[in-house]
Tab-separated table of C-alpha atoms in Angstrom:
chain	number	residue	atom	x	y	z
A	1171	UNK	CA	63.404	-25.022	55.042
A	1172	UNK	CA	59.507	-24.180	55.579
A	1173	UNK	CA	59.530	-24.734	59.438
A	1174	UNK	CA	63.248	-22.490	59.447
A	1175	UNK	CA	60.890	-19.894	57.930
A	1176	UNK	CA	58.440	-20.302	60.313
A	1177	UNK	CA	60.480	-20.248	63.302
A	1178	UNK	CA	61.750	-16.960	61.876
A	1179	UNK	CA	58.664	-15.705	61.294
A	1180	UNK	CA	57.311	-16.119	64.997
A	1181	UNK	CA	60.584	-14.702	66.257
A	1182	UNK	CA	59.638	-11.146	64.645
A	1183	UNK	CA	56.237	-11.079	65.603
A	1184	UNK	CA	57.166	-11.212	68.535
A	1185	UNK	CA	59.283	-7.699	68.052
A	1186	UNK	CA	56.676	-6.466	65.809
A	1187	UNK	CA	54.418	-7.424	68.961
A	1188	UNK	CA	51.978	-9.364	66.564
A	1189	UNK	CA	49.930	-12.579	67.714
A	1190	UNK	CA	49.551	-14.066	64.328
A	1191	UNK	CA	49.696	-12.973	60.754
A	1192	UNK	CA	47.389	-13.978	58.607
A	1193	UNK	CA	48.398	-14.265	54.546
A	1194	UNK	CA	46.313	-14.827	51.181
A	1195	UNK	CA	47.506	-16.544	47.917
A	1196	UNK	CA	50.290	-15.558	46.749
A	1197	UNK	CA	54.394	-15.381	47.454
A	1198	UNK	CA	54.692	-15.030	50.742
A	1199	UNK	CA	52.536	-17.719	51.704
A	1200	UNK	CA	54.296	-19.444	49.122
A	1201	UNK	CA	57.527	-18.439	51.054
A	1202	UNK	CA	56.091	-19.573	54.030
A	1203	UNK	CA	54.501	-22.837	53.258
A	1204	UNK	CA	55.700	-24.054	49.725
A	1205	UNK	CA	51.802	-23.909	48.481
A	1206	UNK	CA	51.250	-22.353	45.152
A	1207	UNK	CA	47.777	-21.515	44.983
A	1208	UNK	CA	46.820	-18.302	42.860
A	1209	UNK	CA	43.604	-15.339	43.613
A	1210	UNK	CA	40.426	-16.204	42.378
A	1211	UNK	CA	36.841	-15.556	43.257
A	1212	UNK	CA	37.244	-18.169	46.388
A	1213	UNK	CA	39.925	-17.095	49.318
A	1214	UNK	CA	42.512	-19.198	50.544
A	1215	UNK	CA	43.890	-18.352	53.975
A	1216	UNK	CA	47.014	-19.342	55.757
A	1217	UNK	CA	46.921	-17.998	59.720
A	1218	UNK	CA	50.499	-18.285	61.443
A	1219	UNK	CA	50.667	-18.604	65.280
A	1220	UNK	CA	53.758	-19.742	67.466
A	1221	UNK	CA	53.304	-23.013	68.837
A	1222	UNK	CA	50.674	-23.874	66.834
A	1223	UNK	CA	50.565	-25.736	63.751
A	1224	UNK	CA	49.897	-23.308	60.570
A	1225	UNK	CA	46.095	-22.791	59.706
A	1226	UNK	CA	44.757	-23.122	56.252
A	1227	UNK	CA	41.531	-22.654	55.136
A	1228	UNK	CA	40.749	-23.085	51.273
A	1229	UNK	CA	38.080	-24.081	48.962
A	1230	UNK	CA	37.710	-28.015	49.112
A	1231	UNK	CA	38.654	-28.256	45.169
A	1232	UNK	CA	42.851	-27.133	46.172
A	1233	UNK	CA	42.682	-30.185	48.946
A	1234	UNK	CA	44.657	-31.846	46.503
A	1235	UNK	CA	47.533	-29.899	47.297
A	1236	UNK	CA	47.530	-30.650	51.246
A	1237	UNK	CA	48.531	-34.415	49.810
A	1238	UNK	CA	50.704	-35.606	52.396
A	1239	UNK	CA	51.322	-32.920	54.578
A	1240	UNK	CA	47.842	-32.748	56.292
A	1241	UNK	CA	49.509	-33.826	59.811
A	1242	UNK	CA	51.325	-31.068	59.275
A	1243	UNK	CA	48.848	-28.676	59.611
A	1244	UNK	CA	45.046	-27.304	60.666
A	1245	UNK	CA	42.936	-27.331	57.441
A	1246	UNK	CA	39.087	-25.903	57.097
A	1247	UNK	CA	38.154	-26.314	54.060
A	1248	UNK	CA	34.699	-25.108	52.441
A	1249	UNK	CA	32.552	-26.122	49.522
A	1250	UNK	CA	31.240	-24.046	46.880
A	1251	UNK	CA	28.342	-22.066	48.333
A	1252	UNK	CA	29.567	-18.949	49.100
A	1253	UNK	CA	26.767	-18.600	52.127
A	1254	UNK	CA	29.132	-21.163	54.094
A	1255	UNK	CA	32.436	-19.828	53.749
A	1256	UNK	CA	32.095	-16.873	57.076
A	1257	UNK	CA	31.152	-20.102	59.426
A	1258	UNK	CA	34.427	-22.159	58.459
A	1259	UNK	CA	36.462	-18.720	58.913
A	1260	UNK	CA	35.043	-18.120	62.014
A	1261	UNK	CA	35.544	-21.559	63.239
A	1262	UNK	CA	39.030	-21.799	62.123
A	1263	UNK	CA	39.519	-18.543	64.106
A	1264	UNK	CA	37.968	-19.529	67.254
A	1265	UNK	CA	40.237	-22.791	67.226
A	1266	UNK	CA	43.293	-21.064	66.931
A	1267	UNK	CA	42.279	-18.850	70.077
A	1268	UNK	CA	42.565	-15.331	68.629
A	1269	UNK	CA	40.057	-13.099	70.022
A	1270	UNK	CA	41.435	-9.694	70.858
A	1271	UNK	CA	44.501	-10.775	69.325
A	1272	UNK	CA	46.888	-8.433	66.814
A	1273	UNK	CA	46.617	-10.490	63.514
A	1274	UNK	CA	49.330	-8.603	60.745
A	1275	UNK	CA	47.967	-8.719	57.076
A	1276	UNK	CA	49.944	-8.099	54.301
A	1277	UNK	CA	48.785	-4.668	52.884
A	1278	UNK	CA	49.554	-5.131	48.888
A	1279	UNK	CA	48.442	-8.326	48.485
A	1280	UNK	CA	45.311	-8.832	50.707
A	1281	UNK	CA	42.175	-8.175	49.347
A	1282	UNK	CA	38.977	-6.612	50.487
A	1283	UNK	CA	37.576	-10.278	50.494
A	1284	UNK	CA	40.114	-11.881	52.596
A	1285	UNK	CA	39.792	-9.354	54.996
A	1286	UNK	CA	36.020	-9.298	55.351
A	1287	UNK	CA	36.245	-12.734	55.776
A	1288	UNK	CA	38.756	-12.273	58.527
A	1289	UNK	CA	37.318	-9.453	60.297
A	1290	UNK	CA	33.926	-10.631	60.596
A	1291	UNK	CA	34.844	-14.171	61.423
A	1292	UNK	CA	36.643	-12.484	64.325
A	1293	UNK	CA	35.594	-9.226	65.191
A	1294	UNK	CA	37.293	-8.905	68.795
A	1295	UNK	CA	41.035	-9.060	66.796
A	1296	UNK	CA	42.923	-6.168	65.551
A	1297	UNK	CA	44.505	-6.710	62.223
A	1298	UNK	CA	47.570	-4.330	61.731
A	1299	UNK	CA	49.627	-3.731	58.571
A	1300	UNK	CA	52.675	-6.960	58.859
A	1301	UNK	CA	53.896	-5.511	55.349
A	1302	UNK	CA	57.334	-4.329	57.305
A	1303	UNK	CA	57.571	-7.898	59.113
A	1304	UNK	CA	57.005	-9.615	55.462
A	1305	UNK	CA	59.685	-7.332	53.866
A	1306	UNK	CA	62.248	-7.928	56.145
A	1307	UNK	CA	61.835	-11.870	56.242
A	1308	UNK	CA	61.208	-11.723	52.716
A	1309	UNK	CA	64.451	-9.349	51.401
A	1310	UNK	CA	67.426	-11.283	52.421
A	1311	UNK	CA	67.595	-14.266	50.250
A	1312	UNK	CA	69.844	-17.227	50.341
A	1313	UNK	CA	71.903	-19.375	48.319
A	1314	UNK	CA	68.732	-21.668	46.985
A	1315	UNK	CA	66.875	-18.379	46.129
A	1316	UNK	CA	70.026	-16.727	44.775
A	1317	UNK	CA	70.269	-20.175	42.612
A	1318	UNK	CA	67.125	-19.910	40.983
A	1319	UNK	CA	66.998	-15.971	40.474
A	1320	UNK	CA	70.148	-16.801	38.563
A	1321	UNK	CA	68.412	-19.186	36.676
A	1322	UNK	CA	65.417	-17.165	35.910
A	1323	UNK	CA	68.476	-14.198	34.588
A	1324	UNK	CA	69.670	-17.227	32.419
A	1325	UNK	CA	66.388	-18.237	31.203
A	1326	UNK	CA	65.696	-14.459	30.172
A	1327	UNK	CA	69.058	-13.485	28.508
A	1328	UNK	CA	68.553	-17.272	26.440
A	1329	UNK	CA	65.255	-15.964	25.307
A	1330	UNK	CA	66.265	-12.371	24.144
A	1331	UNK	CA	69.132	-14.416	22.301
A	1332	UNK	CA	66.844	-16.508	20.530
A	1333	UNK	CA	64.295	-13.625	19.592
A	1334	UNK	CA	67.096	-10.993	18.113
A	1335	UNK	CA	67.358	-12.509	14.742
A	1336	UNK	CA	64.105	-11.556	13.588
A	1337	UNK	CA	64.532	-8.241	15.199
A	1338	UNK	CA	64.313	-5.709	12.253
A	1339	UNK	CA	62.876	-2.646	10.524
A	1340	UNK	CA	59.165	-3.454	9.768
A	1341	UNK	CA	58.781	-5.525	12.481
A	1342	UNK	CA	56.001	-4.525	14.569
A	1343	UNK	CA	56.583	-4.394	18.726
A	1344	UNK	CA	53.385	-7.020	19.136
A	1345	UNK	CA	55.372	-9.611	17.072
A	1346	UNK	CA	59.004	-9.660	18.745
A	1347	UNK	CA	56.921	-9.453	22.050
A	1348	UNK	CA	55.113	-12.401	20.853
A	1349	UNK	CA	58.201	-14.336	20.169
A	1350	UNK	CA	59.871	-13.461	22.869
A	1351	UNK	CA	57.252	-14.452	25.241
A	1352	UNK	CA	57.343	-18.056	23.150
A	1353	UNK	CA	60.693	-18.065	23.597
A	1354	UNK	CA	60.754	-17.442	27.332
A	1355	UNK	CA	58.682	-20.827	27.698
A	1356	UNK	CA	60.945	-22.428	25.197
A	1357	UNK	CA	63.877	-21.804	27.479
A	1358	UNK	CA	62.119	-22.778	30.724
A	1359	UNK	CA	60.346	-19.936	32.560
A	1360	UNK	CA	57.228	-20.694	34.937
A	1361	UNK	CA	54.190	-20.502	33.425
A	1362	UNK	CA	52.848	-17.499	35.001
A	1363	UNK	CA	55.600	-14.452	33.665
A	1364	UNK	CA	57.017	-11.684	36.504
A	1365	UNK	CA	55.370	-9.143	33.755
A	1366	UNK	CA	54.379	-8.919	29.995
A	1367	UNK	CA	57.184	-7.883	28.332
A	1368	UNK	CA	57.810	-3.967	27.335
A	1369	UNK	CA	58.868	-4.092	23.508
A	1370	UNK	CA	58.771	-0.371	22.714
A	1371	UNK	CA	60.515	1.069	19.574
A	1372	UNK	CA	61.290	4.841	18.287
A	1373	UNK	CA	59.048	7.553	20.718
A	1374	UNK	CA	57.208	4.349	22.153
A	1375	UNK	CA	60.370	3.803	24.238
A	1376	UNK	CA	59.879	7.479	25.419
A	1377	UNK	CA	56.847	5.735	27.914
A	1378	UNK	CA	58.675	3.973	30.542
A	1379	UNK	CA	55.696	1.684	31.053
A	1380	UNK	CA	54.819	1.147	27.281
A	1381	UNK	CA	52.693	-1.856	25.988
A	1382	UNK	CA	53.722	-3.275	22.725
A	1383	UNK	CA	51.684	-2.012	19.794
A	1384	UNK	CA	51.139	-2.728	16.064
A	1385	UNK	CA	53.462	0.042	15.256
A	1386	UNK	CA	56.610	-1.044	12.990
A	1387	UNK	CA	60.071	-0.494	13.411
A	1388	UNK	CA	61.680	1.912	11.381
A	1389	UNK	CA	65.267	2.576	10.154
A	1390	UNK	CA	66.806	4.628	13.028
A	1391	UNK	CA	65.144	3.713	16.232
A	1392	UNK	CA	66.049	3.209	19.506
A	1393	UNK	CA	64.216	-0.137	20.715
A	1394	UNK	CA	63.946	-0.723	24.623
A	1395	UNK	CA	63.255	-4.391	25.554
A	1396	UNK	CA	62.429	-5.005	28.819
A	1397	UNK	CA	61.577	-8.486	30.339
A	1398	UNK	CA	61.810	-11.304	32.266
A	1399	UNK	CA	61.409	-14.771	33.771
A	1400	UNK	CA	60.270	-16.978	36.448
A	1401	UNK	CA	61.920	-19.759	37.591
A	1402	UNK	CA	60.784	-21.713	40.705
A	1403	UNK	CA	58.769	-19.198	41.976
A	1404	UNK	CA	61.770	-16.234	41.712
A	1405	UNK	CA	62.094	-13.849	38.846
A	1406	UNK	CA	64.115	-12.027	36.315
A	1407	UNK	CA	63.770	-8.435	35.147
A	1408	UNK	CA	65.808	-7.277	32.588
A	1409	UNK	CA	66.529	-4.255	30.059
A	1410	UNK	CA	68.281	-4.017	27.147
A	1411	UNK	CA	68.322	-0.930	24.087
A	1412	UNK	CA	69.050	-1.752	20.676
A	1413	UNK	CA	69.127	0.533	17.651
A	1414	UNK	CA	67.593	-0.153	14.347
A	1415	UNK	CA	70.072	0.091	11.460
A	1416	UNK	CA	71.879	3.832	11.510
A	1417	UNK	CA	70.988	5.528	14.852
A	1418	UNK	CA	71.560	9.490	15.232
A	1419	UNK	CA	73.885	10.853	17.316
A	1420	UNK	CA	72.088	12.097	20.214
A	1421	UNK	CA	70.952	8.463	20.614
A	1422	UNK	CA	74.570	6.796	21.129
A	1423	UNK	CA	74.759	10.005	23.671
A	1424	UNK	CA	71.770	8.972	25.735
A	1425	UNK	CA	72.854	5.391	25.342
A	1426	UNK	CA	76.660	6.063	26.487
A	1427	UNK	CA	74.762	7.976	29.168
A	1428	UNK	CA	72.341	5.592	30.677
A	1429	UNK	CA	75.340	2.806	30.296
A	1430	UNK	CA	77.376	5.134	32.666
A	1431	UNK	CA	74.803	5.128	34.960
A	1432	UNK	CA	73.739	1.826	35.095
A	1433	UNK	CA	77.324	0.573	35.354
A	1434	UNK	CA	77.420	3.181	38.180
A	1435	UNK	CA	74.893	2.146	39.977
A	1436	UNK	CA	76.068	-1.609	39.979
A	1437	UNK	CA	79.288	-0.407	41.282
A	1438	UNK	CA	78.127	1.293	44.122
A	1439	UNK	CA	75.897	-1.090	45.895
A	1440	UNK	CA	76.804	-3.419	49.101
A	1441	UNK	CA	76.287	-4.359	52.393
A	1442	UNK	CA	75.656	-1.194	54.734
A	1443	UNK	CA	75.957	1.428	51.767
A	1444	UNK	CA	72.162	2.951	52.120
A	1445	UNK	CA	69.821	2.186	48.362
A	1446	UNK	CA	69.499	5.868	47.944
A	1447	UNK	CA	73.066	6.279	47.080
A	1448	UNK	CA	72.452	3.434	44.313
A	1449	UNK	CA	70.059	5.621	43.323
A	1450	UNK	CA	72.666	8.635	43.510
A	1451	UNK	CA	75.120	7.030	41.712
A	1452	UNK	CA	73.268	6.014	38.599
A	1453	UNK	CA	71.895	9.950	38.808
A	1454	UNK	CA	75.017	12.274	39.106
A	1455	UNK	CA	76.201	10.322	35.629
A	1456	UNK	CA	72.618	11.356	33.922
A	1457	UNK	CA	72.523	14.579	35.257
A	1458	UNK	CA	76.681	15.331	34.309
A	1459	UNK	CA	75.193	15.349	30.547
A	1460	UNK	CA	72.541	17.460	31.250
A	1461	UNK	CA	69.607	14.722	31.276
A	1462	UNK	CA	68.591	14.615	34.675
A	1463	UNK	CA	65.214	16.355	33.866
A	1464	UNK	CA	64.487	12.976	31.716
A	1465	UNK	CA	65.357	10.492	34.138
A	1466	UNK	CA	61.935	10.316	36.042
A	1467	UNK	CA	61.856	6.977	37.858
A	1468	UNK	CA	63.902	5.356	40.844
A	1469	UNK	CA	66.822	3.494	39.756
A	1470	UNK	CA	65.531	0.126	40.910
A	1471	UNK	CA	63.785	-2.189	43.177
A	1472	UNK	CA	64.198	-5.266	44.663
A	1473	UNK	CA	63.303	-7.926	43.307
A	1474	UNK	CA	62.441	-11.926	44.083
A	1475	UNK	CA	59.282	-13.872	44.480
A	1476	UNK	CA	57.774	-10.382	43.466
A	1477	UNK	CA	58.853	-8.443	40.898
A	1478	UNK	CA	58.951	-5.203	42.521
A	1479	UNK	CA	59.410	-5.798	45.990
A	1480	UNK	CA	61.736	-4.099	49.091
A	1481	UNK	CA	64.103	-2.623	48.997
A	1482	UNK	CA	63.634	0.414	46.954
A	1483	UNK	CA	66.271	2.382	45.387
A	1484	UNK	CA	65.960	5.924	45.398
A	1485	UNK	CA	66.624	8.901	46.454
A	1486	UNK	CA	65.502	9.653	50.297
A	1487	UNK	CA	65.424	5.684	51.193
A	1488	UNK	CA	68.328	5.635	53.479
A	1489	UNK	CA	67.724	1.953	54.100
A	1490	UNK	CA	70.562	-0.126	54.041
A	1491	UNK	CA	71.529	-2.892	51.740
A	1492	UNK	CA	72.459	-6.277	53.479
A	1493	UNK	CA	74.313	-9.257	51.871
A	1494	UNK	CA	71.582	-11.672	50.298
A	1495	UNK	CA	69.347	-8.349	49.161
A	1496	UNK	CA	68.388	-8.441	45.646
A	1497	UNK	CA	67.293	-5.624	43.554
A	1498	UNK	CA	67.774	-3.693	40.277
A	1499	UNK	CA	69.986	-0.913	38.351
A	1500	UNK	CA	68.010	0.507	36.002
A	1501	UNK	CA	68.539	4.007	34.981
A	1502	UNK	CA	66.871	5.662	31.841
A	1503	UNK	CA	66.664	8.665	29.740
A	1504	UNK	CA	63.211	8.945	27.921
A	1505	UNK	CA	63.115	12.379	25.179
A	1506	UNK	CA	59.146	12.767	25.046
A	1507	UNK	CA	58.474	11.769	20.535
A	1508	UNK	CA	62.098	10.775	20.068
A	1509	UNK	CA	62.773	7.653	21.989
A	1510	UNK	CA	64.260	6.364	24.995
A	1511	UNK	CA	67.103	4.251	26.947
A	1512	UNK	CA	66.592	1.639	29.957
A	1513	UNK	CA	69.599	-0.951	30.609
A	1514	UNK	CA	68.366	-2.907	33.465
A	1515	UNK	CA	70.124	-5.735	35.491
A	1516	UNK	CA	70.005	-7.818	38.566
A	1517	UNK	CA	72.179	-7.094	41.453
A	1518	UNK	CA	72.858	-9.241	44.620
A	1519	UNK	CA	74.587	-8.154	47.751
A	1520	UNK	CA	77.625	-10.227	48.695
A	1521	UNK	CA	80.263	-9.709	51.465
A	1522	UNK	CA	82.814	-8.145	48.578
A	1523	UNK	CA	80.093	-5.345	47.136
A	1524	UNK	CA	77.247	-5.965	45.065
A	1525	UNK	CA	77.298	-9.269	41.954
A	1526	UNK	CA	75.540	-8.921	38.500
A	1527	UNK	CA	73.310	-11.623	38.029
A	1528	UNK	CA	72.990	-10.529	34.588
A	1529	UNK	CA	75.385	-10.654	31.960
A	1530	UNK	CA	74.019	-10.238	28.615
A	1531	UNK	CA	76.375	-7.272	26.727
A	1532	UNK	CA	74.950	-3.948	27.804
């Protein structure tokens, strides 16, 4: 699967007219290689090049995780005085031939460190933004990714399940977060979570991007809930809004609302329609009730080994979708001290429209 990727890879440098690309910790060297290894205060490297065997060079306390596959590849390691580390970059640059050579980087995930490393170790190179190569290889998924991004959806929804019960007036947001982060474990998400989850109840949920805090719930609120998993790497990211004993009546109409639109939006995706009329779609229902000055975020992103990754759904992105994109429908209405409404799922691209990965009763 690794060396399909690969052979992929060096097929679009090629009409991105790169030389190599050159990737830090994280997914896509993860997507490249199958090496988890996460950003800390030491840099780990992987250097692609066609026709030669992928470069890695890494702190000499991850060799562990080269077990077996060492043939595989071209490893400098270093050891743990940070005076040493420029030589072994600059060797490890020098073997693989790239002076004056176009080396992409990955622009929102590589660090100033990396890059010094990399730029100094070969000055003569050019190192242009790959992000548009990485998106592209990155944004079609197939059925084993598909597989576990359902999974992670399953793992999420099993988790909210499990943490309703003691979801209740005087309650604060810090303790259902709490549980449902316990719960997301319990149920068989990765370690490291796609986010924190956003518990935010009453004019909380009126912040789109609202932390839990110590504040309780109260008879009457609106409650938005939005989380997620990780499952082999791939993640969930989910919304649901609940109400809180008796709700007014302006908050079933921004519910009804927002349900519109995010059933909307799920209807209109598939393979050639461009995201912004996702986006569109999920808006026109919004703004028919008069709320479209309180919808103030895209309807979605995509969504994978990152979080938030391409493509982008909104408005002047005429991208469009392909079967095997993933990304999500999640249209809101936030009233600035009342409360708010997100209802978030996962959509896939297939050759018959766009799937809900999601479930879980809207």
């Amino acid at each position: 699967m690794f060396a399909a990727r690969c052979e992929k890879l060096y097929e679009m440098m090629t009409e991105f007219g790169l030389d190599a690309l050159a990737v830090n910790a994280g997914p896509t060297l993860t997507y490249l290689s199958g090496f988890d290894f996460h950003l800390m205060e030491r840099p780990t490297v992987m250097v692609f090049v066609a026709g030669r065997r992928p470069t890695i060079i890494l702190p000499e306390l991850e060799m562990k995780k080269l077990a077996g596959v060492e043939e595989s590849l071209r490893i400098f390691f270093y050891g743990e005085n940070p005076q040493s580390w420029g030589g072994v970059f600059t060797d490890a640059l020098a073997d693989l031939g790239l002076s004056g050579a176009k080396i992409g980087v990955e622009p929102g995930r590589m660090r100033l460190l990396e890059y010094s490393y990399l730029t100094k170790g070969m000055e003569e190179a050019q190192y242009p933004d790959g992000g548009e190569l990485i998106a592209r290889l990155r944004s079609r998924k197939d059925a084993t990714e598909i597989g576990h991004m359902r999974d992670a959806v399953r793992i999420a929804e099993d988790a909210l399940e499990a943490t309703l019960p003691m979801i209740r007036a005087g309650v604060t947001e810090k303790e259902i977060a709490a549980e449902l982060v316990i719960n997301l474990f319990r149920e068989g998400s990765d370690p490291e979570l796609p986010f924190s989850p956003i518990v935010a109840g009453g004019p909380n949920g009126a912040n789109p991007h609202a932390q839990p805090t110590e504040r309780p719930l109260a008879e009457g609120d609106l409650i938005i809930i939005d989380w997620g998993a990780r499952y082999n790497g791939y993640c969930s990211d989910l919304t649901r809004t609940f109400g809180i004993g008796s709700v007014d009546e302006e908050s079933r109409k921004i519910h009804e609302f927002v349900l519109q639109a995010n059933r909307a939006g799920r209807a209109a995706g598939g393979a050639g329609v461009p995201c912004a009329e996702v986006d569109r779609a999920a808006r026109r229902e919004i703004e028919s009730g008069g709320y479209g000055d309180f919808f103030r975020h895209r309807t979605g992103h995509g969504i994978g080994m990152d979080c938030h990754e391409d493509p982008y759904m909104h408005g002047e992105n005429e991208q469009s979708l392909e079967i095997g994109m993933t990304y999500t429908v999640e249209p809101g209405i936030y009233l600035a001290g009342k409360n708010g409404v997100r209802i978030e799922d996962d959509v896939v691209v297939t050759e018959n429209g766009a799937e809900s990965l999601s479930t879980m009763p809207r």
